[in-house]
Short mmCIF file of C-alpha atoms in Angstrom, two decimals:
data_model
loop_
_atom_site.label_atom_id
_atom_site.label_comp_id
_atom_site.label_asym_id
_atom_site.label_seq_id
_atom_site.Cartn_x
_atom_site.Cartn_y
_atom_site.Cartn_z
CA UNK E 1 24.43 7.56 -12.79
CA UNK E 2 26.24 11.09 -12.26
CA UNK E 3 29.49 11.29 -10.17
CA UNK E 4 31.01 14.31 -9.28
CA UNK E 5 33.52 15.72 -11.87
CA UNK E 6 36.77 15.80 -9.36
CA UNK E 7 36.20 12.12 -7.94
CA UNK E 8 35.81 10.96 -11.48
CA UNK E 9 39.04 12.58 -12.18
CA UNK E 10 40.78 11.03 -9.25
CA UNK E 11 39.14 7.42 -10.12
CA UNK E 12 40.04 7.74 -13.96
CA UNK E 13 36.30 7.33 -14.56
CA UNK E 14 34.94 8.34 -18.13
CA UNK E 15 31.02 8.94 -19.34
CA UNK E 16 29.94 5.17 -20.44
CA UNK E 17 31.89 3.25 -18.10
CA UNK E 18 29.90 0.91 -15.90
CA UNK E 19 30.04 0.20 -12.31
CA UNK E 20 29.14 -2.37 -9.75
CA UNK E 21 28.01 -1.33 -6.26
CA UNK E 22 27.36 -2.90 -2.94
CA UNK E 23 24.12 -2.16 -1.81
CA UNK E 24 23.04 -3.63 1.39
CA UNK E 25 25.04 -7.02 0.08
CA UNK E 26 23.60 -6.84 -3.25
CA UNK E 27 25.56 -6.24 -6.31
CA UNK E 28 23.85 -3.30 -8.42
CA UNK E 29 25.21 -2.06 -11.84
CA UNK E 30 25.17 1.39 -13.01
CA UNK E 31 26.27 2.99 -16.06
CA UNK E 32 28.04 6.56 -15.80
CA UNK E 33 26.23 8.97 -17.62
CA UNK E 34 26.74 12.49 -16.37
CA UNK E 35 29.45 14.68 -14.73
CA UNK E 36 28.53 17.15 -12.16
CA UNK E 37 30.39 19.86 -10.40
CA UNK E 38 30.13 20.76 -6.75
CA UNK E 39 30.58 23.38 -4.53
CA UNK E 40 31.37 21.84 -1.27
CA UNK E 41 32.22 25.08 0.33
CA UNK E 42 28.55 25.99 0.38
CA UNK E 43 27.66 23.33 3.39
CA UNK E 44 24.73 22.41 1.44
CA UNK E 45 23.93 18.40 1.30
CA UNK E 46 25.53 16.99 -1.91
CA UNK E 47 27.05 13.61 -2.73
CA UNK E 48 29.80 11.99 -4.83
CA UNK E 49 27.38 9.64 -6.71
CA UNK E 50 23.57 10.24 -7.50
CA UNK E 51 22.05 7.30 -8.84
CA UNK E 52 18.09 6.61 -10.58
CA UNK E 53 15.44 5.56 -8.14
CA UNK E 54 15.32 2.09 -9.40
CA UNK E 55 18.71 1.04 -8.30
CA UNK E 56 18.56 2.89 -4.54
CA UNK E 57 14.76 1.52 -4.43
CA UNK E 58 16.85 -2.27 -4.17
CA UNK E 59 18.36 -1.60 -0.97
CA UNK E 60 17.12 0.09 2.37
CA UNK E 61 16.87 4.01 2.39
CA UNK E 62 18.76 6.73 4.26
CA UNK E 63 17.67 9.70 4.62
CA UNK E 64 19.45 13.59 5.65
CA UNK E 65 17.95 16.60 7.45
CA UNK E 66 19.52 19.59 9.00
CA UNK E 67 18.20 20.49 12.56
CA UNK E 68 19.35 23.65 14.63
CA UNK E 69 19.56 22.57 18.55
CA UNK E 70 20.02 25.48 20.69
CA UNK E 71 23.22 25.23 23.02
CA UNK E 72 20.90 24.59 25.98
CA UNK E 73 19.36 21.59 24.60
CA UNK E 74 22.47 19.62 23.43
CA UNK E 75 22.27 17.63 26.73
CA UNK E 76 19.26 16.01 25.22
CA UNK E 77 21.57 14.60 22.00
CA UNK E 78 22.80 11.52 24.18
CA UNK E 79 19.16 10.05 25.30
CA UNK E 80 18.08 10.65 21.77
CA UNK E 81 20.88 8.67 19.99
CA UNK E 82 20.79 5.95 22.97
CA UNK E 83 16.73 5.70 21.97
CA UNK E 84 17.82 5.87 18.22
CA UNK E 85 21.14 4.18 17.35
CA UNK E 86 20.72 4.42 13.48
CA UNK E 87 20.91 8.30 13.54
CA UNK E 88 24.25 9.32 12.89
CA UNK E 89 24.38 13.18 13.83
CA UNK E 90 27.38 15.97 12.34
CA UNK E 91 28.10 18.61 14.69
CA UNK E 92 28.28 21.56 12.52
CA UNK E 93 29.46 24.25 14.76
CA UNK E 94 32.67 21.61 15.93
CA UNK E 95 33.23 21.74 12.04
CA UNK E 96 33.17 25.44 11.94
CA UNK E 97 35.06 25.87 14.87
CA UNK E 98 37.67 23.89 13.17
CA UNK E 99 37.74 25.81 10.01
CA UNK E 100 37.73 28.99 11.85
CA UNK E 101 41.02 27.67 14.01
CA UNK E 102 42.86 26.79 10.70
CA UNK E 103 41.73 30.33 9.14
CA UNK E 104 42.95 31.62 12.73
CA UNK E 105 46.58 29.93 12.00
CA UNK E 106 46.68 30.74 8.52
CA UNK E 107 46.27 34.81 9.77
CA UNK E 108 48.93 33.92 12.44
CA UNK E 109 51.34 32.79 9.62
CA UNK E 110 50.94 35.66 7.72
CA UNK E 111 51.61 38.19 10.80
CA UNK E 112 54.65 36.01 11.65
CA UNK E 113 56.12 35.73 8.01
CA UNK E 114 55.39 40.09 8.37
CA UNK E 115 57.32 40.48 11.47
CA UNK E 116 60.32 38.48 10.81
CA UNK E 117 60.74 40.17 7.37
CA UNK E 118 60.43 43.57 8.65
CA UNK E 119 62.68 42.42 11.71
CA UNK E 120 65.32 41.54 9.33
CA UNK E 121 65.19 44.88 7.53
CA UNK E 122 65.70 46.23 10.83
CA UNK E 123 68.93 44.34 11.39
CA UNK E 124 70.27 45.01 8.12
CA UNK E 125 69.30 48.78 8.75
CA UNK E 126 71.05 49.05 11.74
CA UNK E 127 74.32 47.23 10.30
CA UNK E 128 74.39 49.43 7.44
CA UNK E 129 73.81 52.55 9.76
CA UNK E 130 77.01 51.50 11.88
CA UNK E 131 79.31 50.92 9.10
CA UNK E 132 78.07 54.43 7.22
CA UNK E 133 77.99 56.47 10.37
CA UNK E 134 81.49 58.23 9.85
CA UNK E 135 80.65 58.65 6.33
CA UNK E 136 77.71 60.26 7.14
CA UNK E 137 78.94 62.47 9.55
CA UNK E 138 81.51 63.87 7.21
CA UNK E 139 78.62 64.74 4.82
CA UNK E 140 76.49 66.37 7.37
CA UNK E 141 79.52 68.32 8.20
CA UNK E 142 80.30 69.50 4.47
CA UNK E 143 76.29 70.41 4.59
CA UNK E 144 76.27 72.77 7.42
CA UNK E 145 79.26 74.03 6.68
CA UNK E 146 77.51 75.27 3.14
CA UNK E 147 74.83 76.73 5.36
CA UNK E 148 72.64 73.49 5.93
CA UNK E 149 70.75 73.64 8.99
CA UNK E 150 70.35 70.70 11.41
CA UNK E 151 66.68 70.51 10.71
CA UNK E 152 67.12 70.48 7.08
CA UNK E 153 69.52 67.20 7.56
CA UNK E 154 67.17 65.71 9.77
CA UNK E 155 64.73 66.14 7.44
CA UNK E 156 66.48 64.50 4.81
CA UNK E 157 67.43 61.43 6.83
CA UNK E 158 64.10 60.81 8.17
CA UNK E 159 62.72 60.94 4.54
CA UNK E 160 65.63 58.69 3.30
CA UNK E 161 64.78 56.22 6.09
CA UNK E 162 60.98 56.57 5.92
CA UNK E 163 61.32 55.70 1.90
CA UNK E 164 63.48 52.49 2.62
CA UNK E 165 61.03 52.11 5.05
CA UNK E 166 58.01 52.24 2.85
CA UNK E 167 60.06 49.91 0.35
CA UNK E 168 60.67 47.00 3.07
CA UNK E 169 57.15 46.85 4.20
CA UNK E 170 55.78 46.54 0.44
CA UNK E 171 58.27 43.78 -0.02
CA UNK E 172 57.35 42.23 3.32
CA UNK E 173 53.26 42.66 2.33
CA UNK E 174 54.19 40.73 -1.02
CA UNK E 175 56.30 38.31 0.53
CA UNK E 176 53.66 37.43 3.15
CA UNK E 177 50.67 37.43 0.58
CA UNK E 178 52.96 35.17 -2.06
CA UNK E 179 53.29 32.78 0.55
CA UNK E 180 49.36 32.63 2.01
CA UNK E 181 48.09 32.51 -1.62
CA UNK E 182 50.48 29.30 -2.29
CA UNK E 183 49.49 27.77 1.00
CA UNK E 184 45.74 28.32 0.24
CA UNK E 185 46.00 27.38 -3.24
CA UNK E 186 48.52 24.25 -2.55
CA UNK E 187 47.72 23.13 1.03
CA UNK E 188 44.02 23.79 1.45
CA UNK E 189 42.61 23.87 -1.52
CA UNK E 190 41.01 26.96 -1.60
CA UNK E 191 40.99 29.70 -4.32
CA UNK E 192 43.64 32.77 -3.51
CA UNK E 193 42.46 35.95 -2.11
CA UNK E 194 44.19 39.19 -1.81
CA UNK E 195 44.45 40.63 1.79
CA UNK E 196 44.08 44.36 1.42
CA UNK E 197 44.68 45.64 4.93
CA UNK E 198 47.99 44.06 4.92
CA UNK E 199 48.93 45.90 1.18
CA UNK E 200 47.97 48.90 3.25
CA UNK E 201 49.52 48.43 6.84
CA UNK E 202 52.69 46.84 6.08
CA UNK E 203 54.71 49.65 3.97
CA UNK E 204 52.93 52.17 6.86
CA UNK E 205 54.37 50.29 9.48
CA UNK E 206 57.89 49.69 7.96
CA UNK E 207 58.01 53.60 7.11
CA UNK E 208 57.29 54.08 10.66
CA UNK E 209 59.42 51.64 12.33
CA UNK E 210 62.42 52.06 9.76
CA UNK E 211 62.11 55.66 9.83
CA UNK E 212 62.27 55.98 13.68
CA UNK E 213 65.42 53.56 14.07
CA UNK E 214 67.09 55.46 11.06
CA UNK E 215 66.47 59.10 12.66
CA UNK E 216 67.56 57.52 16.01
CA UNK E 217 70.89 55.86 15.33
CA UNK E 218 71.86 58.84 13.41
CA UNK E 219 71.27 61.82 16.10
CA UNK E 220 74.85 61.96 16.49
CA UNK E 221 75.50 63.02 12.64
CA UNK E 222 73.25 65.87 13.03
CA UNK E 223 74.88 67.30 16.48
CA UNK E 224 78.56 66.69 15.88
CA UNK E 225 80.73 69.95 15.80
CA UNK E 226 81.49 70.19 11.59
CA UNK E 227 85.00 71.52 12.47
CA UNK E 228 85.89 68.43 14.80
CA UNK E 229 84.66 66.36 12.24
CA UNK E 230 86.48 67.68 9.51
CA UNK E 231 89.41 67.58 11.13
CA UNK E 232 89.30 63.90 11.67
CA UNK E 233 89.06 63.37 7.97
#
């Protein structure tokens, strides 16, 4: 008898052990002689236990097959099952739809985490701008007194906040990727996969979003007259 390796570990079975099975009311004994690995994600028929022919011949046999049924012929399944009540059918389409639903929810979780992290970054940015607006006006006034143009100061502000946005987007992407990998490995028992579009889009979105916010809230820094700003200092 052969057994799937993960199932053997779950039951605490080792090679050479003898097991007793009830096959159609008849007790049958089998010795565990091998372990095998099964890729359950391949959607191919497989089993936890595989027995030798003498044991399986002792009871009634069950057969398994895959059949494609067009959508327009699905209404014929009901009469078929009533005529053959011993047939058990598994709708693979429904299983795939459920898998796609889970994957969709996982993608939504990634997007939600990304939005929350970027949103938190924007709120922190706005608070820091409001707290340092007077200091920035004073710095801008000094720079303009020394000969810096308004366009140069605007570019400096834009580059500063765009850089902060790029870093914030990268951190958001890393956080989302780490959480999704944890869900895939711990909850769904799936190998972790990298989402490269997330790594490319999140820094770009953060750069555009936070850069725009920073430039917008710092407009008064550039337009304030230097003489008035320095006289208030």
